[in-house]
XYZ file of C-alpha atoms in Angstrom:
741
model
C -65.370 -19.115 22.946
C -65.452 -16.815 25.890
C -67.330 -14.213 27.276
C -65.337 -12.732 30.605
C -62.190 -12.862 31.330
C -60.980 -15.790 33.190
C -59.778 -13.855 35.791
C -63.341 -12.274 35.988
C -65.281 -15.015 35.712
C -65.493 -16.200 39.356
C -66.491 -12.571 40.197
C -69.677 -13.997 38.235
C -69.959 -17.749 39.088
C -73.245 -18.918 40.705
C -70.884 -20.253 43.141
C -70.005 -17.439 45.024
C -73.556 -17.085 46.274
C -74.736 -20.485 45.813
C -72.633 -22.782 47.365
C -73.132 -21.358 51.176
C -77.013 -21.929 50.705
C -76.361 -25.295 49.459
C -74.145 -25.992 52.367
C -76.729 -24.932 54.893
C -79.711 -26.832 52.651
C -77.735 -29.765 52.629
C -77.784 -29.792 56.398
C -81.640 -30.077 56.552
C -81.811 -32.687 53.887
C -79.221 -34.774 55.497
C -81.447 -34.918 58.664
C -84.688 -35.558 56.601
C -82.713 -38.343 54.422
C -81.585 -39.786 57.831
C -85.302 -40.373 58.679
C -86.295 -41.307 55.201
C -83.664 -43.753 55.036
C -84.918 -45.299 58.536
C -88.290 -45.991 57.486
C -87.046 -47.267 54.523
C -84.556 -49.721 56.112
C -87.522 -50.816 58.275
C -89.928 -51.956 55.573
C -87.468 -53.341 53.773
C -86.619 -55.508 56.039
C -90.562 -56.529 56.543
C -90.325 -57.009 52.848
C -87.336 -58.982 52.548
C -88.733 -62.008 55.677
C -91.967 -61.541 53.806
C -90.652 -62.525 49.928
C -88.300 -65.334 51.746
C -91.373 -66.698 53.061
C -93.132 -66.742 49.756
C -89.999 -67.786 48.115
C -89.321 -70.505 50.080
C -93.243 -72.168 50.107
C -92.817 -71.593 45.938
C -90.002 -73.880 45.910
C -91.575 -76.417 48.368
C -94.621 -76.477 45.965
C -92.286 -76.847 42.622
C -90.017 -79.670 44.369
C -93.529 -81.551 44.887
C -94.802 -80.777 41.641
C -91.401 -82.376 40.035
C -91.086 -85.258 42.165
C -95.085 -85.609 41.067
C -93.721 -85.525 37.409
C -90.831 -88.032 38.103
C -93.050 -90.292 39.259
C -95.306 -89.742 36.302
C -92.663 -90.446 33.818
C -91.513 -93.565 35.917
C -94.804 -95.111 35.206
C -94.967 -94.063 31.652
C -92.056 -95.843 30.997
C -93.230 -98.791 33.630
C -96.431 -99.142 31.360
C -93.887 -99.201 27.659
C -91.887 -101.813 29.434
C -94.751 -104.166 30.571
C -96.304 -103.906 26.954
C -93.037 -104.364 25.516
C -92.347 -107.541 28.058
C -96.047 -108.881 27.284
C -95.446 -108.882 23.687
C -92.162 -110.784 23.848
C -94.044 -113.121 25.768
C -96.507 -114.114 23.384
C -95.954 -117.145 21.533
C -98.981 -117.797 19.247
C -98.181 -116.333 15.698
C -98.589 -112.156 15.787
C -101.682 -110.617 13.659
C -102.468 -107.141 13.340
C -105.822 -107.820 14.807
C -104.053 -109.355 18.166
C -101.721 -106.362 18.276
C -104.423 -103.805 18.270
C -106.176 -105.579 20.869
C -103.207 -106.106 22.884
C -102.495 -101.892 22.424
C -105.829 -101.284 23.907
C -105.391 -103.600 26.815
C -102.034 -102.576 28.011
C -102.970 -98.470 27.673
C -100.634 -97.638 24.870
C -101.429 -96.061 21.783
C -98.861 -98.350 19.265
C -97.398 -101.495 18.720
C -94.830 -102.624 15.481
C -93.373 -105.742 15.649
C -89.674 -106.381 13.985
C -88.053 -109.028 12.576
C -84.072 -110.047 12.740
C -83.966 -107.474 9.997
C -85.614 -104.753 11.792
C -88.472 -105.356 9.231
C -91.860 -104.171 10.435
C -94.004 -107.530 10.463
C -97.084 -106.453 12.070
C -98.610 -103.257 13.107
C -101.428 -102.712 15.802
C -102.614 -99.621 13.280
C -102.068 -101.556 10.216
C -99.335 -99.191 9.024
C -96.024 -99.347 7.819
C -96.003 -102.852 7.026
C -92.880 -104.189 5.656
C -90.896 -101.146 6.503
C -87.345 -101.094 7.326
C -85.437 -99.151 9.658
C -82.510 -97.386 8.308
C -78.898 -97.143 10.102
C -79.252 -94.050 11.775
C -82.485 -94.589 12.848
C -83.413 -94.123 16.651
C -84.446 -98.244 16.631
C -81.448 -99.586 14.629
C -79.142 -97.354 17.403
C -81.070 -99.340 19.934
C -81.355 -102.954 18.459
C -77.248 -102.429 17.988
C -76.657 -101.262 20.993
C -77.189 -104.510 22.825
C -80.118 -103.054 25.540
C -82.651 -105.544 26.735
C -85.217 -102.154 26.832
C -85.189 -98.158 26.317
C -87.532 -95.544 26.903
C -87.130 -92.460 24.611
C -88.198 -89.065 25.128
C -90.771 -87.287 22.960
C -89.948 -87.307 19.925
C -91.837 -86.829 16.116
C -92.244 -89.934 14.506
C -89.705 -90.259 11.486
C -92.442 -91.235 8.864
C -95.568 -89.478 10.167
C -94.456 -86.560 12.138
C -96.710 -87.492 15.110
C -95.570 -87.069 18.456
C -94.714 -90.261 20.472
C -92.996 -91.329 23.827
C -91.578 -94.531 22.242
C -90.170 -97.908 24.170
C -88.335 -100.791 22.562
C -88.243 -104.369 24.012
C -85.591 -106.743 22.514
C -86.792 -110.147 21.805
C -84.436 -113.105 23.448
C -85.145 -115.072 19.891
C -84.093 -111.996 17.442
C -86.242 -109.444 16.662
C -88.130 -106.499 18.965
C -90.754 -104.286 19.736
C -91.640 -100.985 19.283
C -94.556 -100.087 21.678
C -95.575 -95.931 21.732
C -98.130 -93.390 23.613
C -99.160 -90.323 21.995
C -97.973 -87.484 22.967
C -100.923 -85.697 23.395
C -102.200 -88.253 25.521
C -99.400 -87.684 28.178
C -99.515 -84.111 27.915
C -103.372 -84.430 29.359
C -101.792 -86.850 32.053
C -99.015 -84.003 32.155
C -100.850 -80.752 31.962
C -101.784 -80.389 35.953
C -97.979 -80.652 36.533
C -96.893 -78.601 34.017
C -94.398 -75.726 35.454
C -95.461 -72.699 33.403
C -99.107 -73.971 34.555
C -97.785 -74.099 38.495
C -95.887 -70.801 38.182
C -98.847 -68.895 36.341
C -101.180 -70.295 39.360
C -98.602 -68.955 42.085
C -98.589 -65.394 40.653
C -101.917 -65.240 40.206
C -102.215 -65.906 43.645
C -99.148 -63.398 44.563
C -99.414 -60.489 41.375
C -96.769 -58.787 43.190
C -94.522 -60.719 42.444
C -92.447 -62.382 39.580
C -91.455 -65.638 39.069
C -88.919 -67.643 37.100
C -88.289 -71.565 37.474
C -84.879 -72.890 36.102
C -83.625 -76.048 35.146
C -80.066 -77.071 36.642
C -78.587 -75.860 33.605
C -80.281 -72.430 34.496
C -82.458 -72.718 31.161
C -85.605 -70.773 32.342
C -88.154 -74.012 32.119
C -91.400 -71.746 32.834
C -91.580 -67.486 34.151
C -94.670 -65.134 35.030
C -92.852 -63.478 31.713
C -93.152 -66.058 28.997
C -90.334 -64.217 26.887
C -87.938 -65.140 29.385
C -88.761 -68.685 28.257
C -85.888 -70.888 27.342
C -83.541 -68.276 27.673
C -80.488 -68.920 30.046
C -79.841 -67.160 33.406
C -76.659 -67.192 34.725
C -76.308 -65.851 38.342
C -74.570 -62.049 37.108
C -77.591 -61.833 35.343
C -80.102 -62.038 38.359
C -77.129 -60.053 40.704
C -77.384 -62.945 43.352
C -75.999 -66.600 43.555
C -78.417 -69.335 44.280
C -78.702 -69.329 48.165
C -81.770 -69.315 50.846
C -80.221 -66.973 52.534
C -79.156 -63.995 49.912
C -81.052 -61.452 48.560
C -80.830 -58.223 45.818
C -81.865 -55.244 45.091
C -82.504 -54.646 41.012
C -84.535 -52.832 38.423
C -86.986 -54.385 35.877
C -88.729 -52.646 33.245
C -88.505 -49.580 35.289
C -90.021 -51.192 38.209
C -87.531 -52.060 41.185
C -87.418 -55.663 42.871
C -86.051 -57.786 45.615
C -84.828 -60.450 43.770
C -84.171 -64.152 45.481
C -82.538 -67.059 44.294
C -83.319 -70.424 45.981
C -82.491 -74.054 45.128
C -85.302 -76.834 44.203
C -84.170 -79.990 45.575
C -85.570 -83.451 44.451
C -84.410 -86.187 47.332
C -81.842 -84.066 48.252
C -80.649 -84.090 44.882
C -80.587 -80.236 42.925
C -83.285 -79.807 40.243
C -83.219 -77.071 39.451
C -83.961 -72.958 41.335
C -86.519 -70.622 41.598
C -85.469 -66.539 41.198
C -88.735 -64.276 42.823
C -88.743 -60.979 42.146
C -90.949 -59.135 44.791
C -92.244 -55.775 43.459
C -91.560 -52.917 46.079
C -93.714 -50.181 44.052
C -95.750 -49.702 47.476
C -93.450 -49.202 49.549
C -91.369 -47.250 47.552
C -94.508 -45.214 47.298
C -94.698 -44.931 50.941
C -91.155 -43.874 51.315
C -92.012 -41.547 48.597
C -94.757 -39.778 50.215
C -92.268 -39.536 53.320
C -90.189 -37.683 50.968
C -92.191 -35.443 49.135
C -93.810 -33.942 52.425
C -89.779 -33.518 53.835
C -88.220 -32.249 50.640
C -91.762 -29.467 50.267
C -90.947 -27.861 53.317
C -86.635 -27.957 52.665
C -88.012 -26.805 49.138
C -89.834 -23.370 50.539
C -86.887 -22.244 52.817
C -85.046 -23.111 49.530
C -86.878 -21.328 46.595
C -87.099 -18.241 49.023
C -83.448 -18.309 49.987
C -82.319 -18.979 46.212
C -84.691 -16.086 44.749
C -82.438 -13.593 47.158
C -79.269 -14.989 45.696
C -80.122 -14.891 42.483
C -81.770 -11.900 42.810
C -77.695 -10.955 43.927
C -75.964 -12.697 41.668
C -78.361 -11.602 38.681
C -77.135 -7.621 39.371
C -73.658 -8.770 39.429
C -73.432 -10.328 36.151
C -75.459 -7.360 34.360
C -72.700 -4.925 36.024
C -70.074 -7.615 34.569
C -72.129 -7.480 31.340
C -71.804 -3.786 30.854
C -67.893 -3.943 31.537
C -67.065 -6.618 29.520
C -69.547 -7.414 26.889
C -70.867 -5.107 24.379
C -74.395 -4.183 25.250
C -75.803 -4.159 21.296
C -73.866 -6.962 20.085
C -73.248 -9.293 23.284
C -69.655 -9.348 21.984
C -66.495 -9.006 24.262
C -66.022 -5.723 24.499
C -62.527 -3.530 24.003
C -61.347 -4.014 28.042
C -62.307 -7.763 27.641
C -59.801 -7.746 25.019
C -56.941 -6.433 27.006
C -57.849 -9.006 29.816
C -58.044 -11.504 27.323
C -54.422 -11.262 25.965
C -53.398 -10.590 29.185
C -54.770 -14.229 29.871
C -53.651 -16.027 26.793
C -50.537 -17.957 26.282
C -49.430 -18.794 22.557
C -46.395 -18.628 20.468
C -48.224 -17.299 17.043
C -51.119 -14.354 17.434
C -52.848 -12.379 14.798
C -55.412 -9.376 15.070
C -57.651 -8.690 12.458
C -59.414 -5.177 12.425
C -62.250 -5.699 10.421
C -64.487 -2.575 9.513
C -67.938 -1.567 7.946
C -67.186 1.705 5.325
C -70.029 4.471 4.594
C -71.342 3.164 7.810
C -72.218 6.689 9.190
C -73.771 7.436 5.463
C -75.727 3.957 6.392
C -77.638 5.227 9.559
C -78.449 8.126 7.758
C -80.131 7.156 4.364
C -82.025 3.897 6.618
C -81.904 4.661 10.230
C -79.873 3.746 12.927
C -82.489 0.707 13.997
C -81.298 -0.750 10.653
C -77.777 0.275 11.094
C -77.579 -1.727 15.342
C -79.130 -4.823 13.150
C -76.732 -4.407 10.582
C -73.827 -4.643 13.493
C -75.381 -7.215 15.008
C -75.971 -9.392 12.203
C -72.164 -8.876 11.724
C -71.393 -9.739 15.242
C -73.680 -13.219 15.009
C -71.279 -14.226 11.795
C -68.395 -13.100 13.551
C -69.620 -15.232 16.845
C -70.827 -18.513 14.432
C -67.077 -18.325 12.555
C -65.783 -18.238 16.427
C -67.437 -21.422 17.212
C -66.329 -23.353 14.436
C -63.142 -22.483 14.922
C -62.353 -22.301 18.653
C -58.982 -20.487 17.734
C -60.824 -17.266 16.812
C -61.933 -14.836 19.154
C -64.331 -12.057 17.942
C -64.732 -8.504 19.864
C -66.566 -5.505 19.461
C -63.709 -2.829 18.892
C -65.914 0.258 18.713
C -69.342 1.642 16.909
C -68.658 0.175 13.501
C -65.500 -1.806 14.061
C -64.545 -5.417 14.968
C -61.849 -7.315 16.495
C -60.872 -10.815 15.790
C -57.863 -12.460 17.925
C -57.013 -15.567 16.006
C -54.544 -18.010 18.165
C -51.756 -20.368 17.016
C -52.330 -19.468 13.176
C -48.722 -18.743 12.092
C -49.047 -18.562 8.388
C -49.828 -15.467 7.007
C -50.924 -16.880 3.523
C -53.738 -18.685 5.333
C -54.461 -15.811 7.488
C -55.088 -13.658 4.117
C -57.556 -16.118 2.722
C -59.579 -15.435 6.339
C -59.598 -12.143 5.417
C -60.491 -12.490 1.799
C -63.237 -14.622 3.370
C -64.403 -11.712 5.428
C -64.657 -9.395 2.752
C -68.070 -11.314 2.006
C -69.302 -10.773 5.283
C -71.649 -8.229 3.130
C -73.390 -10.371 1.478
C -73.268 -13.633 3.837
C -75.039 -10.869 6.515
C -77.553 -9.228 3.797
C -75.732 -5.276 4.249
C -77.680 -3.145 2.297
C -76.233 0.031 0.468
C -72.655 1.255 -0.234
C -71.318 -0.740 2.438
C -68.015 -2.414 2.259
C -65.322 -3.721 4.267
C -61.653 -2.848 5.078
C -59.753 -5.268 6.999
C -56.207 -4.683 9.077
C -53.964 -7.660 10.172
C -51.354 -7.969 12.342
C -49.081 -10.770 13.672
C -47.413 -11.207 16.642
C -44.927 -14.070 17.995
C -45.275 -14.641 21.791
C -45.202 -16.121 23.935
C -46.768 -13.034 25.378
C -48.028 -10.361 23.553
C -48.751 -6.476 24.105
C -52.251 -5.848 23.765
C -51.788 -1.861 23.051
C -49.070 -1.975 20.800
C -51.145 -5.244 18.852
C -54.193 -3.162 18.619
C -52.510 -0.062 17.784
C -50.599 -1.713 14.845
C -53.956 -3.562 13.392
C -55.466 -0.029 13.547
C -52.271 1.386 11.530
C -52.691 -1.195 8.716
C -56.823 -0.798 8.754
C -56.073 2.500 8.333
C -53.311 1.748 4.884
C -56.675 0.066 3.262
C -57.838 1.927 -0.007
C -61.256 1.168 -1.924
C -58.547 -0.913 -4.754
C -56.397 -2.572 -1.962
C -59.030 -3.680 0.866
C -56.777 -5.848 3.261
C -53.568 -4.410 4.860
C -50.856 -6.479 6.391
C -48.957 -4.229 9.212
C -45.594 -3.549 7.976
C -43.153 -0.451 10.172
C -43.332 1.817 7.073
C -47.184 2.040 7.505
C -46.430 3.600 10.989
C -44.025 5.579 9.348
C -46.389 7.168 7.182
C -49.094 7.344 9.295
C -47.215 9.030 11.949
C -46.244 11.609 9.077
C -49.587 11.586 8.053
C -50.490 12.711 12.125
C -47.644 15.375 12.046
C -49.113 16.748 8.334
C -52.866 16.881 10.062
C -51.663 18.638 13.150
C -49.898 21.008 10.682
C -52.731 21.862 8.869
C -54.771 22.143 11.789
C -51.930 24.531 13.271
C -52.366 26.923 9.515
C -56.026 26.879 9.978
C -55.575 28.102 13.501
C -53.629 30.856 12.271
C -50.064 29.677 12.929
C -47.835 31.438 10.472
C -45.587 31.081 7.609
C -47.451 26.809 7.341
C -49.667 27.540 4.731
C -48.999 29.507 1.940
C -50.200 29.927 -1.941
C -48.351 30.082 -4.623
C -49.645 31.966 -8.387
C -48.873 30.574 -11.820
C -49.908 32.885 -14.876
C -52.203 31.597 -17.519
C -51.432 33.433 -20.407
C -53.406 34.946 -24.056
C -51.969 32.672 -26.769
C -52.099 35.492 -29.144
C -51.550 38.490 -27.153
C -48.957 36.657 -24.895
C -50.524 38.670 -21.948
C -51.010 37.136 -18.520
C -54.991 37.041 -17.941
C -55.087 35.292 -15.192
C -53.155 33.221 -12.264
C -54.181 29.647 -10.365
C -53.259 29.640 -7.241
C -51.643 27.099 -5.722
C -51.507 25.595 -2.164
C -48.065 24.814 -0.483
C -47.052 23.908 2.942
C -44.049 24.002 4.719
C -43.662 21.871 8.101
C -40.535 22.899 10.300
C -40.549 18.773 11.267
C -41.178 17.454 7.530
C -39.739 20.497 5.249
C -42.158 21.251 2.160
C -44.723 18.764 1.688
C -46.330 18.520 -1.770
C -49.736 19.623 -1.925
C -50.956 15.874 -3.739
C -50.119 14.747 -0.154
C -51.614 17.253 2.186
C -55.140 17.622 0.431
C -55.442 13.843 0.268
C -54.691 14.009 4.352
C -57.274 16.805 4.342
C -60.038 14.889 2.557
C -59.619 11.818 4.399
C -59.646 13.668 8.111
C -62.146 16.028 7.080
C -60.481 19.102 6.843
C -60.723 19.868 3.545
C -63.266 22.220 4.065
C -61.715 24.468 6.121
C -58.461 24.055 4.399
C -60.423 24.981 1.477
C -62.000 28.211 2.668
C -58.695 29.075 4.393
C -56.904 29.416 0.639
C -59.928 30.897 -0.660
C -58.874 33.536 2.082
C -55.697 33.995 1.078
C -56.580 34.102 -2.960
C -58.894 36.750 -1.589
C -55.977 38.803 -0.245
C -54.039 38.594 -3.456
C -57.104 39.605 -5.538
C -57.436 42.334 -3.118
C -54.059 43.581 -3.560
C -54.356 43.228 -7.040
C -57.702 45.858 -6.656
C -55.209 48.087 -4.926
C -52.649 48.054 -7.573
C -55.335 49.070 -10.027
C -55.425 45.668 -11.738
C -58.827 44.786 -12.675
C -58.770 42.691 -15.377
C -56.282 39.479 -14.269
C -58.377 36.962 -12.096
C -57.354 34.451 -9.564
C -58.631 30.803 -9.803
C -58.569 28.703 -6.467
C -58.786 24.968 -6.635
C -62.495 24.010 -4.709
C -63.494 20.324 -3.884
C -66.350 18.498 -4.760
C -67.240 18.207 -1.194
C -66.915 22.199 -0.553
C -69.156 22.715 -3.615
C -71.471 19.881 -2.480
C -72.118 22.122 0.689
C -75.234 23.974 0.471
C -73.876 27.152 2.706
C -70.821 27.429 0.054
C -71.856 30.234 -1.437
C -72.938 32.062 1.249
C -69.860 31.747 2.520
C -68.103 32.831 -0.268
C -70.320 36.141 -1.081
C -69.580 36.770 3.035
C -65.588 36.353 1.808
C -65.671 38.812 -0.753
C -67.671 40.992 0.690
C -65.170 40.995 3.765
C -62.130 41.239 1.810
C -64.019 43.748 -0.333
C -63.390 42.641 -4.116
C -65.164 41.968 -7.202
C -66.788 38.485 -7.998
C -65.615 38.506 -11.270
C -61.932 38.389 -10.439
C -62.584 35.360 -8.851
C -62.626 32.065 -10.675
C -63.363 28.844 -9.087
C -61.981 25.728 -10.306
C -62.846 21.775 -10.300
C -61.509 18.464 -10.838
C -63.441 15.957 -13.193
C -64.270 14.132 -10.565
C -66.956 16.420 -9.191
C -69.435 15.300 -12.002
C -68.830 11.654 -10.104
C -71.468 13.510 -7.353
C -74.694 14.791 -7.595
C -74.728 16.195 -10.771
C -78.401 17.725 -10.554
C -77.026 19.787 -7.192
C -73.844 20.538 -8.693
C -75.309 21.853 -11.840
C -77.420 24.736 -9.639
C -74.293 25.871 -7.812
C -72.414 26.125 -10.731
C -75.360 28.088 -12.508
C -75.925 30.287 -9.051
C -72.315 31.071 -9.157
C -72.091 32.067 -12.603
C -75.339 34.212 -12.058
C -73.212 36.094 -9.596
C -70.081 36.589 -12.097
C -68.223 33.924 -10.890
C -65.313 32.264 -13.544
C -65.824 28.457 -13.150
C -62.875 26.224 -15.078
C -63.067 22.639 -15.131
C -59.624 21.231 -14.366
C -57.616 17.966 -15.839
C -60.344 17.853 -18.384
C -60.045 14.565 -20.502
C -58.447 12.114 -17.937
C -61.831 11.525 -15.882
C -65.608 11.567 -15.190
C -66.540 14.573 -17.861
C -68.448 14.493 -21.161
C -69.065 16.959 -23.517
C -72.783 16.001 -23.338
C -72.591 17.548 -19.688
C -70.226 20.359 -20.390
C -72.903 21.774 -22.872
C -75.664 21.917 -20.160
C -73.299 23.098 -17.037
C -72.166 26.694 -16.541
C -68.425 26.823 -16.962
C -66.568 29.184 -19.093
C -62.669 27.273 -19.319
C -62.163 23.866 -19.733
C -58.822 23.403 -18.519
C -56.751 20.687 -21.233
C -54.480 18.238 -19.318
C -51.189 18.271 -19.588
C -50.898 14.366 -20.471
C -52.128 15.413 -23.978
C -49.871 18.225 -24.438
C -46.911 16.423 -23.853
C -47.984 14.030 -26.478
C -48.520 17.030 -29.215
C -45.445 15.687 -31.695
C -47.467 12.847 -32.736
C -50.307 13.857 -35.896
C -52.465 11.322 -33.835
C -52.497 13.242 -30.480
C -52.767 16.586 -32.295
C -55.888 15.690 -33.986
C -57.518 14.399 -30.981
C -56.559 17.599 -28.966
C -58.070 19.637 -32.273
C -61.260 18.180 -31.557
C -61.351 18.767 -28.200
C -60.537 22.466 -28.695
C -63.105 22.683 -31.569
C -66.135 21.124 -29.333
C -65.471 23.406 -26.976
C -65.501 26.303 -29.012
C -68.581 24.900 -30.589
C -70.255 24.528 -26.988
C -69.046 27.935 -26.347
C -66.461 26.834 -23.757
C -63.084 28.425 -23.774
C -59.522 26.070 -23.475
C -56.816 26.500 -21.090
C -53.387 23.969 -22.050
C -51.992 23.010 -18.858
C -48.271 21.950 -18.760
C -46.862 23.959 -21.748
C -42.919 23.466 -21.419
C -41.823 24.334 -25.305
C -41.928 26.767 -27.777
C -43.167 23.710 -30.123
C -45.924 22.938 -27.674
C -47.062 26.393 -27.969
C -46.491 26.665 -31.430
C -49.227 23.697 -31.897
C -51.716 24.867 -29.560
C -51.940 28.482 -31.412
C -52.595 26.726 -34.730
C -55.034 24.040 -32.993
C -56.865 27.922 -32.027
C -56.326 27.043 -28.154
C -57.244 30.143 -26.463
C -54.935 30.160 -23.560
C -51.636 28.570 -21.852
C -50.153 27.581 -18.635
C -46.860 26.136 -17.850
C -42.854 26.136 -17.615
C -42.318 27.637 -20.465
C -43.968 30.815 -19.477
C -43.251 30.740 -15.276
C -43.355 28.411 -12.819
C -45.547 28.795 -9.810
C -44.260 31.926 -7.737
C -44.763 33.629 -4.685
C -46.946 36.759 -4.339
C -44.384 39.205 -4.842
C -43.065 37.350 -7.958
C -46.551 37.216 -9.034
C -46.994 41.169 -9.241
C -43.642 41.367 -11.034
C -44.329 39.369 -13.673
C -47.586 42.096 -14.255
C -45.533 44.605 -14.219
C -43.243 43.216 -16.971
C -46.157 42.259 -19.042
C -47.481 46.175 -18.516
C -44.307 47.276 -19.700
């Protein structure tokens, strides 16, 4: 996810200000490094010479020790051989006591005499008499080999497990003798020549070195680090081949060493090698001190210079942030969106506009600080989604609208599923109150995409959403509808500013069902546009409500209706009222009654000839406030009627307590009067209305049969095409004249 457009990132990049400073700093560093490297090279060569001398002296010592050990080993074998020859030359009969004496005199620990069948006949320690060597035993293998003498390396006795160095000597007349020296006695002799002992002594004398003594197969026989003993070290592991002149610098357990790998020879024969690690810590500490001194001087300069550059960088970033990022949420803004669409290249692109509804109400109820927190929570939620899905880029479009750009996704079904998930943002971000979300979606096929056009289409789709249809995909019909709505809005505004011929009223008479006499007119608004022709009241009233024009439009309609009442007054007609539809929003305005009083005073009409007609939707509002407003209107003498009764929110229990005069029975009930069940329902409504002292007006009466049924049911007043369609002012006056005649 990107915060700034690609073509603007360089303006915010540290490179534009830091690189020159780094280049200058590097000149000073190069000079400092040259001095440090020269000193380091000098001390390094000194340590190489010292390490080389040490290594050569240690290899000389080890060669001497190896030679001494070799001589001792030869002496051991000679002792075993002499003992074997001596026993073989003995001509008298053997006894265990004799062999014990001979072992003591010949400096050996055990002597065993075998017959031709490799059966022990005599023993210096009185053990194993009668023991026979098995076929695979070392004794059997020697005897079958035909050798005269053989000395073994130290091994465990197959019967007792005791470690011995054995020697075997074959008798000329048949049979053999086994001579053994205890390993514990041999170790006492070998101890002073033990390689590990020698290495430890050498390491103790030179604590800044580490040693490893390798046999010809590169197996570690002795080492300063005993964990290496027994392992096999190849030249690659050491870092250099066996040589008296080669050396290498290696790191071991966090410490740098100078490594040398020298051969050990015995009588000009290769007998192994010595690996010496010379600790370079002290030299490095010295070099480090020099480096710190030089670096400190450069660092002071760098910090001063860097601080000034950072100040410039921070100001530039702030300027760029204000230009391309939303200050509250941190999301890219609308300018950033346009730059973003100029940069990306993809075949499929989708725009999603997300709008939390009733956000202004949330600010009013809970305060702007809470509103800001809600916006921040939404932004964080969208940013988290975009991090998880790189194809999505969020933007803040306006105060309470967010924009998502989705790349490389052609499936409308999948896009709709994403939008469906976004509807849950209320729960996921902890929004409170009556906040809901509406979403507009538009797709585009690339590779180039018009940012302005796409945003316009997404907003058109958003505008077409409703509480029951929260997600809307753009199509051309929506745009045509919106253009028409905008045209109607402009026509309404023109009418409100005094343009003639756009807004007018027609009047439909309401008759006393018994006297067949007009008792009132219902004033109905009509609109005629030069561009669109006649416009349905349902359409332009709905647009007026959505565009916050219903209150001024309602005032305009009231003013025209009052002019008609004034005209009735001028003709001496005082017993006919005029009913004007008033929206719930108008009635909810506290100054409404004051406005009404001022208007009737201005038009010089009596209040009792004005009737306010409300729809049942008014009961979905603040019923206590509505009740107070109605009571005050009625006290002034203004008549009150409830339109379309039975289709919405009202109930008789509420109506009993409200200050109203008439219930207007919805025409849907009148149309069904032919059925007995519907007759009973209408009869119940009329009866209950009379019971709570309300009069009933039946709307939509179109047949004489309906009129007759309503009269039978006791309906007070009737209105419909059977008597008259809504007519203009002059025709309405003519209807009154006909009625009077």
